[in-house]
Short mmCIF file of C-alpha atoms in Angstrom, two decimals:
data_model
loop_
_atom_site.label_atom_id
_atom_site.label_comp_id
_atom_site.label_asym_id
_atom_site.label_seq_id
_atom_site.Cartn_x
_atom_site.Cartn_y
_atom_site.Cartn_z
CA UNK A 1 2.89 -15.27 3.94
CA UNK A 2 2.44 -11.92 4.73
CA UNK A 3 5.36 -11.44 7.65
CA UNK A 4 4.04 -8.36 9.22
CA UNK A 5 1.24 -7.84 11.33
CA UNK A 6 -1.05 -5.60 13.81
CA UNK A 7 -2.48 -6.03 17.14
CA UNK A 8 -5.49 -4.40 16.94
CA UNK A 9 -7.52 -3.90 13.80
CA UNK A 10 -9.06 -0.51 14.88
CA UNK A 11 -7.72 1.69 17.61
CA UNK A 12 -10.23 5.00 19.08
CA UNK A 13 -8.78 8.31 21.28
CA UNK A 14 -10.36 10.96 22.06
CA UNK A 15 -8.92 14.41 20.49
CA UNK A 16 -5.36 15.89 22.06
CA UNK A 17 -4.60 12.50 23.37
CA UNK A 18 -1.65 10.61 22.06
CA UNK A 19 -2.34 7.19 19.93
CA UNK A 20 0.06 4.44 19.60
CA UNK A 21 -0.55 1.72 16.81
CA UNK A 22 1.21 -1.11 16.74
CA UNK A 23 3.57 -3.86 14.57
CA UNK A 24 4.71 -6.76 15.06
CA UNK A 25 7.13 -8.59 11.96
CA UNK A 26 8.36 -12.17 11.83
CA UNK A 27 11.32 -11.53 9.49
CA UNK A 28 14.77 -10.12 11.47
CA UNK A 29 16.40 -9.73 7.34
CA UNK A 30 14.34 -7.01 6.44
CA UNK A 31 15.99 -3.54 5.15
CA UNK A 32 13.70 -1.07 6.33
CA UNK A 33 10.19 -0.14 7.71
CA UNK A 34 7.07 2.17 6.71
CA UNK A 35 4.88 3.47 8.36
CA UNK A 36 1.68 4.19 5.71
CA UNK A 37 -1.72 6.17 6.31
CA UNK A 38 -4.97 5.43 3.94
CA UNK A 39 -7.97 7.57 4.12
CA UNK A 40 -10.78 6.84 2.78
CA UNK A 41 -10.89 6.56 -1.44
CA UNK A 42 -7.25 7.45 -1.53
CA UNK A 43 -3.86 5.17 -2.10
CA UNK A 44 -1.59 4.59 0.50
CA UNK A 45 0.42 7.95 1.95
CA UNK A 46 4.14 7.83 3.52
CA UNK A 47 3.89 8.33 6.99
CA UNK A 48 7.46 8.18 7.89
CA UNK A 49 10.28 5.16 7.96
CA UNK A 50 13.17 3.07 9.62
CA UNK A 51 15.74 1.49 9.29
CA UNK A 52 17.04 -1.60 10.50
CA UNK A 53 19.72 -0.31 12.12
CA UNK A 54 17.58 2.48 14.00
CA UNK A 55 15.35 2.10 17.14
CA UNK A 56 13.92 5.76 17.15
CA UNK A 57 13.39 8.25 13.99
CA UNK A 58 11.20 11.30 14.62
CA UNK A 59 8.76 13.91 12.65
CA UNK A 60 6.40 16.05 12.54
CA UNK A 61 3.99 14.62 15.43
CA UNK A 62 4.79 10.95 14.81
CA UNK A 63 7.74 8.34 16.10
CA UNK A 64 8.39 5.06 14.96
CA UNK A 65 9.88 2.61 17.42
CA UNK A 66 11.62 -0.24 16.85
CA UNK A 67 12.64 -3.59 19.64
CA UNK A 68 14.43 -5.52 17.06
CA UNK A 69 15.09 -8.11 20.39
CA UNK A 70 10.99 -8.26 20.17
CA UNK A 71 10.47 -7.50 16.23
CA UNK A 72 7.98 -5.12 17.40
CA UNK A 73 7.29 -1.96 15.75
CA UNK A 74 5.35 1.25 17.09
CA UNK A 75 4.06 4.43 15.23
CA UNK A 76 3.05 7.39 17.53
CA UNK A 77 0.71 9.96 17.07
CA UNK A 78 1.12 12.83 19.46
CA UNK A 79 -1.96 15.28 20.23
CA UNK A 80 -3.77 13.02 17.86
CA UNK A 81 -6.54 15.40 15.44
CA UNK A 82 -9.72 14.39 13.59
CA UNK A 83 -7.37 14.84 10.54
CA UNK A 84 -5.52 11.95 11.26
CA UNK A 85 -8.53 9.43 10.79
CA UNK A 86 -7.61 6.71 9.25
CA UNK A 87 -6.22 2.91 8.51
CA UNK A 88 -2.81 3.23 9.14
CA UNK A 89 -0.48 0.03 8.04
CA UNK A 90 3.04 -0.96 9.02
CA UNK A 91 5.31 -2.31 5.83
CA UNK A 92 8.82 -4.23 5.13
CA UNK A 93 11.06 -3.85 2.25
CA UNK A 94 12.27 -6.85 1.84
CA UNK A 95 14.66 -7.60 -1.31
CA UNK A 96 13.33 -4.43 -2.30
CA UNK A 97 9.82 -5.22 -2.60
CA UNK A 98 7.20 -3.50 0.14
CA UNK A 99 5.24 -6.03 1.94
CA UNK A 100 1.95 -4.96 4.15
CA UNK A 101 0.46 -5.82 6.80
CA UNK A 102 -3.16 -5.53 7.80
CA UNK A 103 -4.08 -2.47 8.75
CA UNK A 104 -5.42 -0.31 12.75
CA UNK A 105 -8.72 1.75 11.71
CA UNK A 106 -7.69 5.11 13.96
CA UNK A 107 -10.74 6.51 14.60
CA UNK A 108 -10.49 10.39 17.12
CA UNK A 109 -13.49 11.66 18.81
CA UNK A 110 -14.11 15.23 19.22
CA UNK B 1 3.23 18.18 -8.92
CA UNK B 2 0.96 15.99 -10.26
CA UNK B 3 0.65 13.27 -8.46
CA UNK B 4 -0.26 9.26 -10.08
CA UNK B 5 -3.14 9.19 -11.79
CA UNK B 6 -5.86 5.72 -12.01
CA UNK B 7 -8.83 5.59 -14.15
CA UNK B 8 -11.51 4.71 -13.90
CA UNK B 9 -11.96 5.45 -10.11
CA UNK B 10 -15.28 2.63 -10.18
CA UNK B 11 -15.66 -0.67 -12.18
CA UNK B 12 -18.25 -3.36 -11.86
CA UNK B 13 -19.02 -6.18 -13.88
CA UNK B 14 -20.17 -9.00 -13.98
CA UNK B 15 -18.24 -12.50 -13.44
CA UNK B 16 -16.75 -14.01 -16.80
CA UNK B 17 -16.24 -10.16 -18.10
CA UNK B 18 -13.21 -8.29 -19.22
CA UNK B 19 -11.84 -5.02 -16.91
CA UNK B 20 -8.65 -2.84 -17.90
CA UNK B 21 -7.14 -0.12 -15.56
CA UNK B 22 -4.54 2.12 -16.78
CA UNK B 23 -2.30 4.55 -14.87
CA UNK B 24 -0.47 6.77 -15.80
CA UNK B 25 2.54 7.62 -13.24
CA UNK B 26 4.24 10.68 -11.78
CA UNK B 27 6.70 12.05 -14.41
CA UNK B 28 9.54 10.81 -14.72
CA UNK B 29 9.66 7.92 -12.51
CA UNK B 30 11.33 4.73 -14.27
CA UNK B 31 8.92 2.61 -11.12
CA UNK B 32 6.03 1.26 -11.54
CA UNK B 33 3.97 -1.41 -9.86
CA UNK B 34 0.39 -2.82 -9.86
CA UNK B 35 -0.89 -3.74 -6.03
CA UNK B 36 -4.43 -5.80 -5.27
CA UNK B 37 -6.14 -4.07 -2.04
CA UNK B 38 -8.73 -6.79 -0.87
CA UNK B 39 -11.37 -5.02 1.47
CA UNK B 40 -9.75 -5.36 5.05
CA UNK B 41 -6.06 -6.16 3.84
CA UNK B 42 -3.00 -4.50 3.14
CA UNK B 43 -2.02 -4.47 -0.83
CA UNK B 44 0.08 -6.97 -2.25
CA UNK B 45 2.23 -6.39 -4.67
CA UNK B 46 1.10 -8.27 -8.34
CA UNK B 47 3.99 -6.55 -10.73
CA UNK B 48 6.52 -4.53 -11.09
CA UNK B 49 7.80 -2.21 -13.78
CA UNK B 50 11.56 -0.80 -14.59
CA UNK B 51 11.04 0.67 -17.69
CA UNK B 52 8.67 -0.73 -19.60
CA UNK B 53 10.55 -4.40 -18.18
CA UNK B 54 8.94 -6.72 -15.86
CA UNK B 55 10.99 -6.83 -12.76
CA UNK B 56 8.62 -9.09 -10.38
CA UNK B 57 5.32 -10.46 -11.19
CA UNK B 58 6.31 -13.62 -9.44
CA UNK B 59 1.94 -12.88 -7.88
CA UNK B 60 0.45 -12.14 -10.73
CA UNK B 61 -1.69 -14.95 -11.97
CA UNK B 62 -0.92 -14.64 -14.91
CA UNK B 63 -4.03 -17.08 -16.42
CA UNK B 64 -6.54 -14.12 -16.11
CA UNK B 65 -4.45 -11.12 -15.01
CA UNK B 66 -2.04 -8.98 -17.79
CA UNK B 67 -0.17 -5.76 -17.21
CA UNK B 68 1.77 -3.78 -20.15
CA UNK B 69 3.76 -0.23 -20.02
CA UNK B 70 4.71 -0.15 -23.74
CA UNK B 71 6.84 2.98 -23.58
CA UNK B 72 7.99 2.71 -20.06
CA UNK B 73 5.17 6.30 -19.20
CA UNK B 74 1.63 4.33 -18.77
CA UNK B 75 0.69 1.50 -17.74
CA UNK B 76 -2.71 -1.29 -18.17
CA UNK B 77 -3.91 -3.99 -16.07
CA UNK B 78 -6.41 -6.40 -17.48
CA UNK B 79 -8.27 -8.95 -15.83
CA UNK B 80 -10.48 -11.78 -18.45
CA UNK B 81 -12.14 -13.34 -17.55
CA UNK B 82 -12.86 -11.83 -14.04
CA UNK B 83 -13.93 -14.15 -10.86
CA UNK B 84 -15.93 -12.82 -7.69
CA UNK B 85 -12.72 -13.18 -5.68
CA UNK B 86 -11.06 -10.12 -8.04
CA UNK B 87 -12.70 -7.40 -5.74
CA UNK B 88 -10.59 -5.43 -5.07
CA UNK B 89 -9.51 -2.26 -4.95
CA UNK B 90 -6.17 -2.04 -7.52
CA UNK B 91 -3.89 0.94 -6.53
CA UNK B 92 -0.82 1.76 -9.29
CA UNK B 93 2.27 2.98 -7.24
CA UNK B 94 5.62 4.48 -8.79
CA UNK B 95 8.39 5.39 -7.28
CA UNK B 96 11.72 7.70 -8.72
CA UNK B 97 14.18 5.66 -5.87
CA UNK B 98 12.79 3.94 -3.00
CA UNK B 99 9.65 6.30 -1.94
CA UNK B 100 6.60 4.78 -3.95
CA UNK B 101 3.99 6.96 -4.62
CA UNK B 102 0.09 5.63 -4.78
CA UNK B 103 -2.80 6.71 -6.94
CA UNK B 104 -6.49 7.09 -5.55
CA UNK B 105 -6.74 3.54 -7.08
CA UNK B 106 -9.60 1.77 -9.04
CA UNK B 107 -12.43 -0.15 -7.00
CA UNK B 108 -13.80 -2.96 -8.88
CA UNK B 109 -17.34 -5.03 -8.55
CA UNK B 110 -17.60 -8.22 -9.66
CA UNK B 111 -21.10 -9.38 -9.37
#
């Protein structure tokens, strides 16, 4: 079965606010984790990844935090914009295989 | 750089019919993947090719699904015969090293 899952199926935020999307995983042997963004009618798009030996990684307006103690992963989006509306998936790389969890749909209110 | 191309974008068939999907990966990408994404779920790997050889097809329902990548470039995924539960988006992805680039997918509806 899947070993990666998300806490909430939907998240609604006001434009300009920060968004936090959470993910719990059960396999502590995973090599690294990736966050994907999937817009309607498109394939998943890589956002940011983090290796299992790191606890934080920052990109442009996005930060991923990894807490190995509680097996928790989060994606923080700063100053959320309407273009950020999409479904977000966390995924793990295990044995060279990409395993997706269920997504969280982010809606941005103007 | 051109992305991963897939066709058709949409397909509606009746159960027990056959269907085929085509994928053209990013030029130079040796690894090609087919995923099935059921509505509301994350993509699930069906098969992975390295050049024209199969690396992993452990989750491919081989009684009805088949895939090939004869010249190590384009790939086709076939379903024969289709079942209602095959309704999903079929995504193709390719990679040079680790990062996978996804195509737009083919949305299949089986009635």
